[in-house]
Amino acid sequence: MRALSRFLLAAASGMLMMSATSLAAQDSPPFSVGEVQASAGERASGYLEIPEGRDEGTRIPITVIHGALPGPVLGLIAGTHGYEYAPILALQAIRADVDPAQLSGTLILVHVANLPSFLGRTIYYSPVDGENLNRAFPGDPNGSISERIALALTQEVIERSDVVLDLHAGDGNEHLRPFVYMPVTGDGELDRRTRDLARAFGIDHVVLDPAPDVDPMASLFVDHTAISRGVPALTTETGMLGSTEARWVEMAERGIWNVMAHLGMVDRRPVLAEGVVWLENYEVVSAPATGVFLPAVESGYAVSEGTLLGRLVDFFGDPIAEIRSPFAGVVNYVVGTPPVSEGEPLAMVSRIADGS
């Protein structure tokens, strides 16, 4: 008899919880991004249309997952660079695995921000206008395709989110050790929230990226566009050389789930990064000429000032220059494929931060 009573009590409690969730869902209005609309407790997928302008138009595949319970809006942007595949695949998994009925808040998933680059298999630059989308924010309605994409993402995703993750990986030419860029604004509360976010994502190398007084109308980057509007944001780097290996995809997935847990959007405990190596004063070493690059280090190497990072040779194999580290630090990435053009990145080196 007591067992039956416990069963009936548990069943009643479950029904009460289900009723509370249903009532919360009924009280929550639909959430729309462009023409894609999801009611509370549902997901919806579709496209943000970028109309023709001074060049061709495009579309951005997105998903809105509108939780049945109230909570923050988390914007997840993948494919800003179209050859960075791991986060793109990670968002497909997130779309499938998140249960809207159990979600507190709303997810905006930008599956591929830069579809022309993705379909054209280009690193850094759009094949349409030759521009780097992650230097085009906050965008321009009268600009080229990259600027029009940036404007749509700014207005429809970044400005509608409470937190933004710009999800990258080592591009098709980058041998990269996973890390996170953490913008530092000088605003104590915003920086604290962003730092907590960086630890929650779970990668143990965090690059402190000085971003005081970012002009919101000339923000260039996704994360700077967000923080210039008071929205905590990170740029994450998971994977290398355009790889689709499961370990890189799963690293991005874990980071996203950790952030959702950190924000109270899902019922799980975030696994915070331990023993974080905080990095600062990074420098991107650029190619002094066009040619063939032969790396001498790998990502993650600790180097001293003057360490040989690689050799630049011409198309016959004759030497052009030795590329050396400008200071002692850690190699975040190094170009791992031969072709380079003058002015393009060859490596990124960061100093280990004092007292972090």
Coordinates of N, CA and C in Angstrom, one line a residue, residues 154-236:
T154 N 24.8 40.7 -37.2 CA 24.8 41.7 -36.2 C 23.4 42.0 -35.7
Q155 N 22.5 42.2 -36.6 CA 21.1 42.6 -36.2 C 20.2 41.4 -35.8
E156 N 20.4 40.3 -36.4 CA 19.5 39.2 -36.1 C 20.0 38.2 -35.1
V157 N 21.3 38.2 -34.9 CA 21.9 37.2 -33.9 C 22.6 37.9 -32.8
I158 N 23.6 38.7 -33.1 CA 24.4 39.3 -32.0 C 23.6 40.2 -31.1
E159 N 22.9 41.1 -31.7 CA 22.1 42.1 -30.9 C 20.9 41.5 -30.2
R160 N 20.5 40.3 -30.6 CA 19.4 39.6 -29.9 C 19.8 38.6 -28.9
S161 N 21.2 38.4 -28.7 CA 21.7 37.4 -27.8 C 22.2 38.0 -26.5
D162 N 22.1 37.2 -25.4 CA 22.7 37.6 -24.1 C 24.2 37.2 -24.0
V163 N 24.5 36.2 -24.8 CA 25.9 35.7 -24.8 C 26.2 35.2 -26.3
V164 N 27.4 35.4 -26.8 CA 27.7 35.0 -28.1 C 29.0 34.2 -28.1
L165 N 29.0 33.0 -28.8 CA 30.2 32.3 -29.1 C 30.4 32.3 -30.6
D166 N 31.6 32.8 -31.0 CA 32.0 32.7 -32.4 C 32.9 31.5 -32.5
L167 N 32.4 30.5 -33.2 CA 33.0 29.1 -33.1 C 33.9 28.9 -34.4
H168 N 35.2 28.9 -34.1 CA 36.2 28.7 -35.2 C 37.0 27.4 -35.0
A169 N 37.9 27.1 -35.9 CA 38.8 26.0 -35.8 C 40.0 26.4 -36.6
G170 N 41.1 25.7 -36.6 CA 42.2 25.9 -37.5 C 41.8 25.8 -38.9
D171 N 41.9 26.9 -39.6 CA 41.5 27.0 -41.0 C 42.3 25.9 -41.8
G172 N 42.0 25.8 -43.1 CA 42.6 24.8 -44.0 C 44.1 24.8 -44.0
N173 N 44.7 26.0 -43.6 CA 46.1 26.1 -43.7 C 46.8 26.2 -42.3
E174 N 46.0 26.1 -41.2 CA 46.5 26.4 -39.9 C 46.7 25.1 -39.0
H175 N 47.9 24.9 -38.6 CA 48.2 23.8 -37.6 C 48.0 24.5 -36.3
L176 N 46.9 24.2 -35.6 CA 46.5 25.1 -34.4 C 46.3 24.2 -33.2
R177 N 46.8 24.7 -32.0 CA 46.4 24.1 -30.8 C 45.2 24.8 -30.2
P178 N 44.2 24.0 -29.8 CA 42.9 24.7 -29.4 C 43.1 25.7 -28.3
F179 N 42.4 26.8 -28.5 CA 42.5 27.9 -27.5 C 41.2 28.8 -27.7
V180 N 41.1 29.7 -26.8 CA 40.0 30.7 -26.8 C 40.5 32.1 -26.7
Y181 N 40.0 33.0 -27.6 CA 40.2 34.4 -27.5 C 39.2 35.0 -26.5
M182 N 39.7 35.7 -25.5 CA 38.8 36.3 -24.5 C 39.0 37.8 -24.6
P183 N 38.0 38.6 -25.1 CA 38.2 40.0 -25.2 C 38.2 40.6 -23.8
V184 N 39.1 41.6 -23.6 CA 39.2 42.3 -22.3 C 38.9 43.8 -22.5
T185 N 37.8 44.3 -21.9 CA 37.3 45.6 -22.2 C 37.8 46.7 -21.2
G186 N 38.1 46.3 -20.0 CA 38.3 47.2 -18.9 C 37.0 47.5 -18.1
D187 N 35.9 47.0 -18.5 CA 34.7 47.0 -17.8 C 34.7 45.8 -16.8
G188 N 34.8 46.1 -15.5 CA 35.0 45.0 -14.6 C 34.0 43.9 -14.6
E189 N 32.7 44.3 -14.7 CA 31.6 43.3 -14.6 C 31.6 42.5 -15.9
L190 N 31.7 43.2 -17.1 CA 31.7 42.5 -18.4 C 32.9 41.6 -18.5
D191 N 34.0 42.0 -18.0 CA 35.2 41.2 -18.1 C 35.1 40.0 -17.2
R192 N 34.5 40.1 -16.0 CA 34.3 39.0 -15.1 C 33.4 37.9 -15.8
R193 N 32.3 38.4 -16.4 CA 31.4 37.5 -17.0 C 32.0 36.8 -18.2
T194 N 32.9 37.5 -18.9 CA 33.5 36.9 -20.1 C 34.6 35.9 -19.6
R195 N 35.3 36.2 -18.5 CA 36.3 35.3 -18.0 C 35.7 34.0 -17.5
D196 N 34.5 34.1 -16.8 CA 33.8 32.9 -16.4 C 33.4 32.1 -17.6
L197 N 33.0 32.8 -18.6 CA 32.5 32.1 -19.9 C 33.7 31.3 -20.5
A198 N 34.9 32.0 -20.5 CA 36.1 31.3 -21.0 C 36.4 30.1 -20.3
R199 N 36.4 30.1 -19.0 CA 36.7 28.9 -18.2 C 35.6 27.9 -18.4
A200 N 34.4 28.3 -18.5 CA 33.3 27.3 -18.7 C 33.4 26.6 -20.0
F201 N 33.9 27.2 -21.1 CA 34.0 26.5 -22.4 C 34.9 25.3 -22.2
G202 N 36.0 25.4 -21.4 CA 36.7 24.2 -21.0 C 38.0 24.0 -21.7
I203 N 38.5 24.9 -22.5 CA 39.8 24.7 -23.1 C 40.9 25.4 -22.2
D204 N 42.0 24.8 -22.1 CA 43.0 25.2 -21.1 C 44.0 26.3 -21.5
H205 N 43.9 26.8 -22.8 CA 44.7 27.9 -23.2 C 43.7 29.0 -23.6
V206 N 43.9 30.2 -22.9 CA 43.0 31.3 -23.1 C 43.9 32.5 -23.5
V207 N 43.6 33.1 -24.6 CA 44.4 34.3 -25.0 C 43.6 35.6 -24.7
L208 N 44.2 36.4 -23.8 CA 43.6 37.7 -23.4 C 43.7 38.7 -24.6
D209 N 42.6 39.1 -25.1 CA 42.6 39.9 -26.3 C 42.1 41.4 -25.9
P210 N 43.1 42.3 -25.8 CA 42.7 43.7 -25.4 C 41.7 44.3 -26.4
A211 N 40.5 44.7 -25.8 CA 39.5 45.3 -26.6 C 38.8 46.5 -25.9
P212 N 39.6 47.4 -25.4 CA 39.0 48.6 -24.8 C 38.4 49.5 -25.8
D213 N 37.3 50.2 -25.5 CA 36.8 51.3 -26.4 C 36.6 50.8 -27.8
V214 N 36.1 49.6 -28.0 CA 35.8 49.2 -29.4 C 34.7 50.0 -29.9
D215 N 34.8 50.6 -31.1 CA 33.8 51.4 -31.8 C 32.7 50.4 -32.3
P216 N 31.5 50.5 -31.8 CA 30.5 49.5 -32.2 C 30.1 49.6 -33.7
M217 N 30.5 50.7 -34.3 CA 30.3 50.9 -35.7 C 31.5 50.5 -36.6
A218 N 32.6 50.1 -35.9 CA 33.8 49.6 -36.7 C 34.4 48.5 -35.9
S219 N 33.6 47.5 -35.5 CA 34.0 46.5 -34.6 C 34.8 45.3 -35.2
L220 N 34.7 45.2 -36.5 CA 35.4 44.2 -37.4 C 35.1 42.8 -37.1
F221 N 35.3 42.3 -35.8 CA 35.2 40.9 -35.4 C 33.8 40.6 -34.8
V222 N 33.4 39.4 -34.8 CA 32.2 39.0 -34.2 C 32.2 39.2 -32.7
D223 N 33.3 38.8 -32.0 CA 33.3 38.9 -30.6 C 33.3 40.4 -30.2
H224 N 34.1 41.2 -30.9 CA 34.2 42.7 -30.6 C 32.9 43.4 -30.9
T225 N 32.1 42.9 -31.9 CA 30.8 43.4 -32.1 C 29.9 43.2 -31.0
A226 N 30.0 42.0 -30.4 CA 29.1 41.7 -29.2 C 29.6 42.5 -28.0
I227 N 30.8 42.5 -27.7 CA 31.2 43.2 -26.4 C 31.1 44.7 -26.5
S228 N 31.1 45.2 -27.7 CA 30.9 46.7 -27.9 C 29.4 47.0 -27.6
R229 N 28.6 46.0 -27.6 CA 27.2 46.2 -27.3 C 26.8 45.6 -25.9
G230 N 27.9 45.3 -25.1 CA 27.7 44.9 -23.7 C 27.3 43.4 -23.6
V231 N 27.6 42.6 -24.7 CA 27.2 41.2 -24.7 C 28.5 40.4 -24.5
P232 N 28.6 39.6 -23.4 CA 29.8 38.7 -23.3 C 30.0 37.8 -24.5
A233 N 31.2 37.7 -24.9 CA 31.5 36.9 -26.2 C 32.9 36.3 -26.1
L234 N 33.0 35.2 -26.8 CA 34.3 34.5 -27.0 C 34.5 34.1 -28.4
T235 N 35.7 34.0 -28.9 CA 36.0 33.3 -30.1 C 36.8 32.1 -29.7
T236 N 36.2 30.9 -30.1 CA 36.8 29.7 -29.8 C 37.5 29.0 -31.0

